[in-house]
Amino acid sequence: MKNNKTLTAALALAMSAALLAGCSGTAAGSTPAGSAPATAENAGDSDLLDKIQQAGVMIVGTEGTYSPNSYHDENGDLVGFDVDVARGVAEHLGVEIQFVEAEWDSLFASMDSGRIDLVVNEVEASEERRQKYDFSEPYTYVHGALLVGADNTDITGFDDLAGKRAAQNMTSSWGQQAEAYGAELVSVDAVAQGIELILSGRADCMLNAETAFYDYLNKHPDAAVQIVAETDTTTSSCIPVPKGNERLVAAINEALDEMRASGELAALSEQYFGADVTSE
């Protein structure tokens, strides 16, 4: 897949002025949450797919701190499985791509306010989220995993989480699952931060995607942590867009189907995860 070029500040400003009156320009590549990107209007006024194609740019929200899905490499470039999937979707739509980086808790708020068009960041299409957003078909299926300190003998499975301190993002699906098992949540924004709390004794465990833990352990083979359990079922990732944008969802699904049929989706999965997690 050839990479979609991100917009320069001048180009983003010109497009915003001409096509989205009142919106401000953005920096090239990805935009930190604190700065103002070219605004993506919400779906209530007209079709979001039309707006993306008319503007010539798709504005995507992602964390930028969640390896191997969305993170910065040693050169400071935004990379990752979800980042490349988003680029593939933009290429299929024939538009440029612009990333807006934000903490997980801010991604959906950014979509609600129209700062971004959609989110590509390992999002589970939970029933609660489906009430507010439309979702693409799944493009990954991963098991949840339970990680504890290397010397922890109290936690050997999910049923041992009652009363334990789990380092979790407070609004993520993984955090909700840990809470359902009776864990007391300790707020973190990233996997590495959660593992640091476990190593320092400020948290007992963490529940997250197996791929995120394996990525961390591959990079930190001497880390004094261990995976003690994995879920029997998988959790799928989808791409959410504002409610009422069926045409955009159909276009995203078409892009994902094309990437799957060509083998590109599986190749990206192997590149970033070391395994093909794009099918059940």
Short mmCIF file of C-alpha atoms in Angstrom, two decimals:
data_model
loop_
_atom_site.label_atom_id
_atom_site.label_comp_id
_atom_site.label_asym_id
_atom_site.label_seq_id
_atom_site.Cartn_x
_atom_site.Cartn_y
_atom_site.Cartn_z
CA MET A 1 0.00 0.00 0.00
CA LYS A 2 1.46 3.33 -0.95
CA ASN A 3 1.31 5.82 1.91
CA ASN A 4 -1.20 8.65 1.68
CA LYS A 5 0.59 11.95 2.09
CA THR A 6 -0.54 13.98 5.05
CA LEU A 7 -1.51 17.55 4.42
CA THR A 8 0.81 20.44 4.99
CA ALA A 9 -0.47 23.28 7.11
CA ALA A 10 -0.95 25.50 4.08
CA LEU A 11 -2.92 22.93 2.15
CA ALA A 12 -5.14 22.07 5.09
CA LEU A 13 -5.81 25.76 5.68
CA ALA A 14 -6.66 26.36 2.04
CA MET A 15 -9.07 23.45 1.90
CA SER A 16 -10.69 24.41 5.17
CA ALA A 17 -11.19 28.00 4.06
CA ALA A 18 -12.63 27.02 0.72
CA LEU A 19 -14.79 24.09 1.75
CA LEU A 20 -15.46 24.19 5.48
CA ALA A 21 -16.16 27.80 6.31
CA GLY A 22 -14.97 28.91 9.68
CA CYS A 23 -12.57 25.95 10.22
CA SER A 24 -8.86 26.32 10.91
CA GLY A 25 -5.81 24.78 9.18
CA THR A 26 -3.57 22.09 10.66
CA ALA A 27 -0.01 20.92 10.75
CA ALA A 28 1.25 18.19 8.48
CA GLY A 29 1.01 14.58 9.57
CA SER A 30 -0.66 14.11 12.92
CA THR A 31 -2.07 16.87 15.07
CA PRO A 32 -1.79 16.90 18.88
CA ALA A 33 -5.07 17.06 20.75
CA GLY A 34 -4.31 20.56 21.99
CA SER A 35 -4.12 22.15 18.55
CA ALA A 36 -6.91 22.82 16.08
CA PRO A 37 -7.17 20.59 12.98
CA ALA A 38 -9.27 21.23 9.92
CA THR A 39 -12.69 20.70 11.44
CA ALA A 40 -14.72 17.66 10.41
CA GLU A 41 -18.38 18.66 10.61
CA ASN A 42 -20.72 16.18 12.24
CA ALA A 43 -23.14 14.09 10.25
CA GLY A 44 -26.28 15.91 11.25
CA ASP A 45 -26.11 18.53 8.48
CA SER A 46 -25.26 16.38 5.45
CA ASP A 47 -23.56 13.20 4.38
CA LEU A 48 -20.10 12.84 5.91
CA LEU A 49 -18.74 10.80 2.99
CA ASP A 50 -19.60 13.64 0.61
CA LYS A 51 -17.87 16.13 2.88
CA ILE A 52 -14.72 14.02 3.09
CA GLN A 53 -14.57 13.58 -0.68
CA GLN A 54 -15.29 17.25 -1.36
CA ALA A 55 -12.62 18.36 1.10
CA GLY A 56 -10.19 15.77 -0.22
CA VAL A 57 -9.07 14.78 3.27
CA MET A 58 -10.21 12.25 5.88
CA ILE A 59 -9.50 13.34 9.47
CA VAL A 60 -8.77 10.35 11.71
CA GLY A 61 -8.52 10.27 15.48
CA THR A 62 -5.99 7.92 17.08
CA GLU A 63 -4.01 7.70 20.32
CA GLY A 64 -0.44 7.65 19.05
CA THR A 65 0.67 5.99 22.29
CA TYR A 66 -0.76 2.47 21.86
CA SER A 67 1.87 0.20 20.32
CA PRO A 68 1.70 -1.67 18.00
CA ASN A 69 -1.59 -0.17 16.80
CA SER A 70 -0.83 3.55 16.93
CA TYR A 71 2.51 4.89 18.14
CA HIS A 72 5.62 6.87 17.21
CA ASP A 73 8.73 5.11 15.93
CA GLU A 74 12.33 6.05 16.70
CA ASN A 75 12.14 8.83 14.10
CA GLY A 76 9.06 10.31 15.72
CA ASP A 77 6.77 9.26 12.86
CA LEU A 78 3.24 8.07 13.59
CA VAL A 79 3.08 4.38 12.65
CA GLY A 80 1.21 1.23 13.59
CA PHE A 81 -1.32 -1.30 12.38
CA ASP A 82 -4.34 0.96 12.83
CA VAL A 83 -2.45 3.88 11.29
CA ASP A 84 -1.75 1.86 8.14
CA VAL A 85 -5.32 0.53 8.02
CA ALA A 86 -6.57 4.12 8.13
CA ARG A 87 -4.19 5.04 5.31
CA GLY A 88 -5.53 2.15 3.27
CA VAL A 89 -9.11 3.34 3.76
CA ALA A 90 -8.19 6.89 2.74
CA GLU A 91 -6.42 5.60 -0.35
CA HIS A 92 -9.50 3.61 -1.31
CA LEU A 93 -11.63 6.75 -0.94
CA GLY A 94 -9.17 8.69 -3.07
CA VAL A 95 -8.45 11.31 -0.41
CA GLU A 96 -5.52 12.46 1.71
CA ILE A 97 -5.36 11.58 5.39
CA GLN A 98 -4.76 13.68 8.46
CA PHE A 99 -4.33 12.21 11.95
CA VAL A 100 -5.39 13.92 15.14
CA GLU A 101 -3.80 12.38 18.21
CA ALA A 102 -5.67 12.38 21.50
CA GLU A 103 -5.95 10.34 24.67
CA TRP A 104 -8.48 7.52 24.48
CA ASP A 105 -11.01 9.36 26.64
CA SER A 106 -10.97 12.30 24.19
CA LEU A 107 -11.31 10.43 20.90
CA PHE A 108 -15.09 10.02 20.91
CA ALA A 109 -15.61 13.54 22.23
CA SER A 110 -13.53 14.79 19.30
CA MET A 111 -15.78 12.89 16.90
CA ASP A 112 -18.90 14.20 18.66
CA SER A 113 -17.68 17.78 18.29
CA GLY A 114 -16.73 17.34 14.63
CA ARG A 115 -12.97 17.72 15.10
CA ILE A 116 -12.45 14.35 13.45
CA ASP A 117 -14.40 12.24 10.97
CA LEU A 118 -13.80 8.82 12.53
CA VAL A 119 -11.64 6.87 14.98
CA VAL A 120 -9.18 4.10 14.08
CA ASN A 121 -7.75 2.83 17.36
CA GLU A 122 -8.76 -0.77 18.19
CA VAL A 123 -12.35 0.20 19.01
CA GLU A 124 -14.80 -2.48 20.11
CA ALA A 125 -18.35 -2.02 18.83
CA SER A 126 -20.03 -2.44 22.21
CA GLU A 127 -23.80 -2.23 22.53
CA GLU A 128 -23.47 1.07 24.38
CA ARG A 129 -21.35 2.59 21.61
CA ARG A 130 -23.69 1.28 18.90
CA GLN A 131 -26.42 3.46 20.36
CA LYS A 132 -24.44 6.53 19.34
CA TYR A 133 -22.19 5.51 16.45
CA ASP A 134 -22.25 3.47 13.27
CA PHE A 135 -19.50 0.86 12.90
CA SER A 136 -17.63 -0.82 10.10
CA GLU A 137 -17.27 -4.57 9.89
CA PRO A 138 -14.58 -6.01 12.19
CA TYR A 139 -11.01 -5.96 10.89
CA THR A 140 -9.20 -7.66 13.81
CA TYR A 141 -10.08 -10.32 16.37
CA VAL A 142 -7.87 -10.51 19.47
CA HIS A 143 -7.99 -12.28 22.81
CA GLY A 144 -7.87 -10.36 26.04
CA ALA A 145 -4.96 -11.17 28.33
CA LEU A 146 -4.34 -10.75 32.06
CA LEU A 147 -0.88 -9.53 33.07
CA VAL A 148 0.59 -9.47 36.59
CA GLY A 149 3.98 -9.13 38.22
CA ALA A 150 6.41 -12.02 37.83
CA ASP A 151 6.24 -12.82 41.55
CA ASN A 152 2.46 -12.53 41.85
CA THR A 153 0.91 -15.83 42.94
CA ASP A 154 -2.45 -14.45 44.08
CA ILE A 155 -3.83 -13.89 40.58
CA THR A 156 -3.91 -16.88 38.25
CA GLY A 157 -7.11 -16.12 36.35
CA PHE A 158 -9.90 -13.62 35.83
CA ASP A 159 -11.88 -14.95 38.78
CA ASP A 160 -9.11 -13.74 41.09
CA LEU A 161 -9.59 -10.06 40.19
CA ALA A 162 -12.19 -9.24 42.86
CA GLY A 163 -10.75 -6.54 45.10
CA LYS A 164 -7.49 -6.34 43.14
CA ARG A 165 -6.08 -3.10 41.71
CA ALA A 166 -6.22 -3.20 37.92
CA ALA A 167 -4.30 -0.60 35.91
CA GLN A 168 -6.80 0.32 33.21
CA ASN A 169 -8.04 3.12 31.02
CA MET A 170 -11.23 4.02 32.86
CA THR A 171 -13.52 4.14 29.81
CA SER A 172 -12.03 1.36 27.68
CA SER A 173 -13.71 -2.00 27.08
CA TRP A 174 -10.81 -3.69 28.86
CA GLY A 175 -11.34 -1.51 31.90
CA GLN A 176 -15.03 -2.31 31.90
CA GLN A 177 -14.26 -6.03 31.75
CA ALA A 178 -11.81 -5.77 34.66
CA GLU A 179 -14.42 -3.90 36.66
CA ALA A 180 -17.01 -6.57 35.86
CA TYR A 181 -14.69 -9.12 37.48
CA GLY A 182 -14.69 -6.99 40.64
CA ALA A 183 -11.35 -5.23 40.21
CA GLU A 184 -10.72 -1.73 41.53
CA LEU A 185 -9.53 0.40 38.63
CA VAL A 186 -6.35 2.47 38.76
CA SER A 187 -6.42 5.02 35.94
CA VAL A 188 -3.75 4.84 33.22
CA ASP A 189 -3.58 6.04 29.62
CA ALA A 190 -1.17 3.50 28.11
CA VAL A 191 -0.04 -0.10 28.48
CA ALA A 192 3.52 0.90 29.41
CA GLN A 193 2.19 3.17 32.14
CA GLY A 194 0.06 0.35 33.55
CA ILE A 195 2.99 -2.05 33.60
CA GLU A 196 5.08 0.55 35.41
CA LEU A 197 2.42 0.68 38.13
CA ILE A 198 2.49 -3.11 38.43
CA LEU A 199 6.27 -3.14 38.69
CA SER A 200 6.22 -0.42 41.35
CA GLY A 201 3.53 -2.19 43.38
CA ARG A 202 0.87 0.47 42.80
CA ALA A 203 -1.32 -1.93 40.80
CA ASP A 204 -1.77 -5.69 40.86
CA CYS A 205 -2.71 -6.46 37.29
CA MET A 206 -3.78 -5.22 33.87
CA LEU A 207 -6.29 -6.54 31.33
CA ASN A 208 -5.70 -5.62 27.70
CA ALA A 209 -5.31 -7.03 24.21
CA GLU A 210 -2.85 -9.90 24.00
CA THR A 211 -1.19 -8.17 21.05
CA ALA A 212 -0.39 -5.09 23.14
CA PHE A 213 1.25 -7.19 25.86
CA TYR A 214 3.22 -9.32 23.41
CA ASP A 215 4.48 -6.16 21.73
CA TYR A 216 5.64 -4.79 25.09
CA LEU A 217 7.33 -8.06 26.08
CA ASN A 218 9.10 -8.30 22.72
CA LYS A 219 10.56 -4.86 23.35
CA HIS A 220 11.21 -5.47 27.07
CA PRO A 221 12.07 -9.18 27.36
CA ASP A 222 13.49 -8.74 30.87
CA ALA A 223 10.38 -7.06 32.29
CA ALA A 224 9.34 -8.76 35.55
CA VAL A 225 5.76 -9.45 34.45
CA GLN A 226 3.84 -12.47 33.21
CA ILE A 227 0.64 -13.24 31.33
CA VAL A 228 -1.42 -15.63 33.47
CA ALA A 229 -4.66 -15.94 31.51
CA GLU A 230 -6.32 -15.20 28.19
CA THR A 231 -10.00 -14.90 27.32
CA ASP A 232 -11.68 -17.82 25.57
CA THR A 233 -13.43 -15.51 23.12
CA THR A 234 -12.02 -12.77 20.93
CA THR A 235 -12.80 -9.07 20.92
CA SER A 236 -13.18 -7.49 17.49
CA SER A 237 -12.07 -4.03 16.39
CA CYS A 238 -14.21 -1.84 14.14
CA ILE A 239 -14.12 1.73 12.83
CA PRO A 240 -16.77 4.05 14.36
CA VAL A 241 -18.29 7.03 12.57
CA PRO A 242 -21.05 9.44 13.65
CA LYS A 243 -24.52 7.90 13.60
CA GLY A 244 -26.43 8.10 10.33
CA ASN A 245 -23.53 7.72 7.91
CA GLU A 246 -24.36 4.42 6.25
CA ARG A 247 -22.70 5.44 2.96
CA LEU A 248 -19.41 6.15 4.73
CA VAL A 249 -19.62 2.82 6.57
CA ALA A 250 -20.25 1.03 3.26
CA ALA A 251 -17.23 2.76 1.70
CA ILE A 252 -15.03 1.81 4.66
CA ASN A 253 -16.24 -1.80 4.48
CA GLU A 254 -15.47 -1.87 0.77
CA ALA A 255 -11.94 -0.64 1.50
CA LEU A 256 -11.43 -3.25 4.23
CA ASP A 257 -12.78 -6.00 1.97
CA GLU A 258 -10.38 -4.94 -0.77
CA MET A 259 -7.43 -4.92 1.66
CA ARG A 260 -8.46 -8.34 2.96
CA ALA A 261 -8.87 -9.86 -0.51
CA SER A 262 -5.49 -8.55 -1.67
CA GLY A 263 -3.74 -9.96 1.40
CA GLU A 264 -2.70 -6.48 2.50
CA LEU A 265 -4.63 -6.60 5.77
CA ALA A 266 -3.08 -9.93 6.75
CA ALA A 267 0.38 -8.68 5.80
CA LEU A 268 -0.01 -5.61 8.01
CA SER A 269 -1.15 -7.85 10.86
CA GLU A 270 1.91 -10.07 10.46
CA GLN A 271 4.14 -6.99 10.31
CA TYR A 272 2.87 -5.42 13.51
CA PHE A 273 1.52 -8.36 15.54
CA GLY A 274 3.60 -11.27 14.29
CA ALA A 275 0.38 -13.14 13.48
CA ASP A 276 -2.72 -12.78 11.34
CA VAL A 277 -5.51 -11.57 13.63
CA THR A 278 -7.71 -10.23 10.82
CA SER A 279 -10.06 -13.22 10.74
CA GLU A 280 -11.87 -15.25 13.38
#
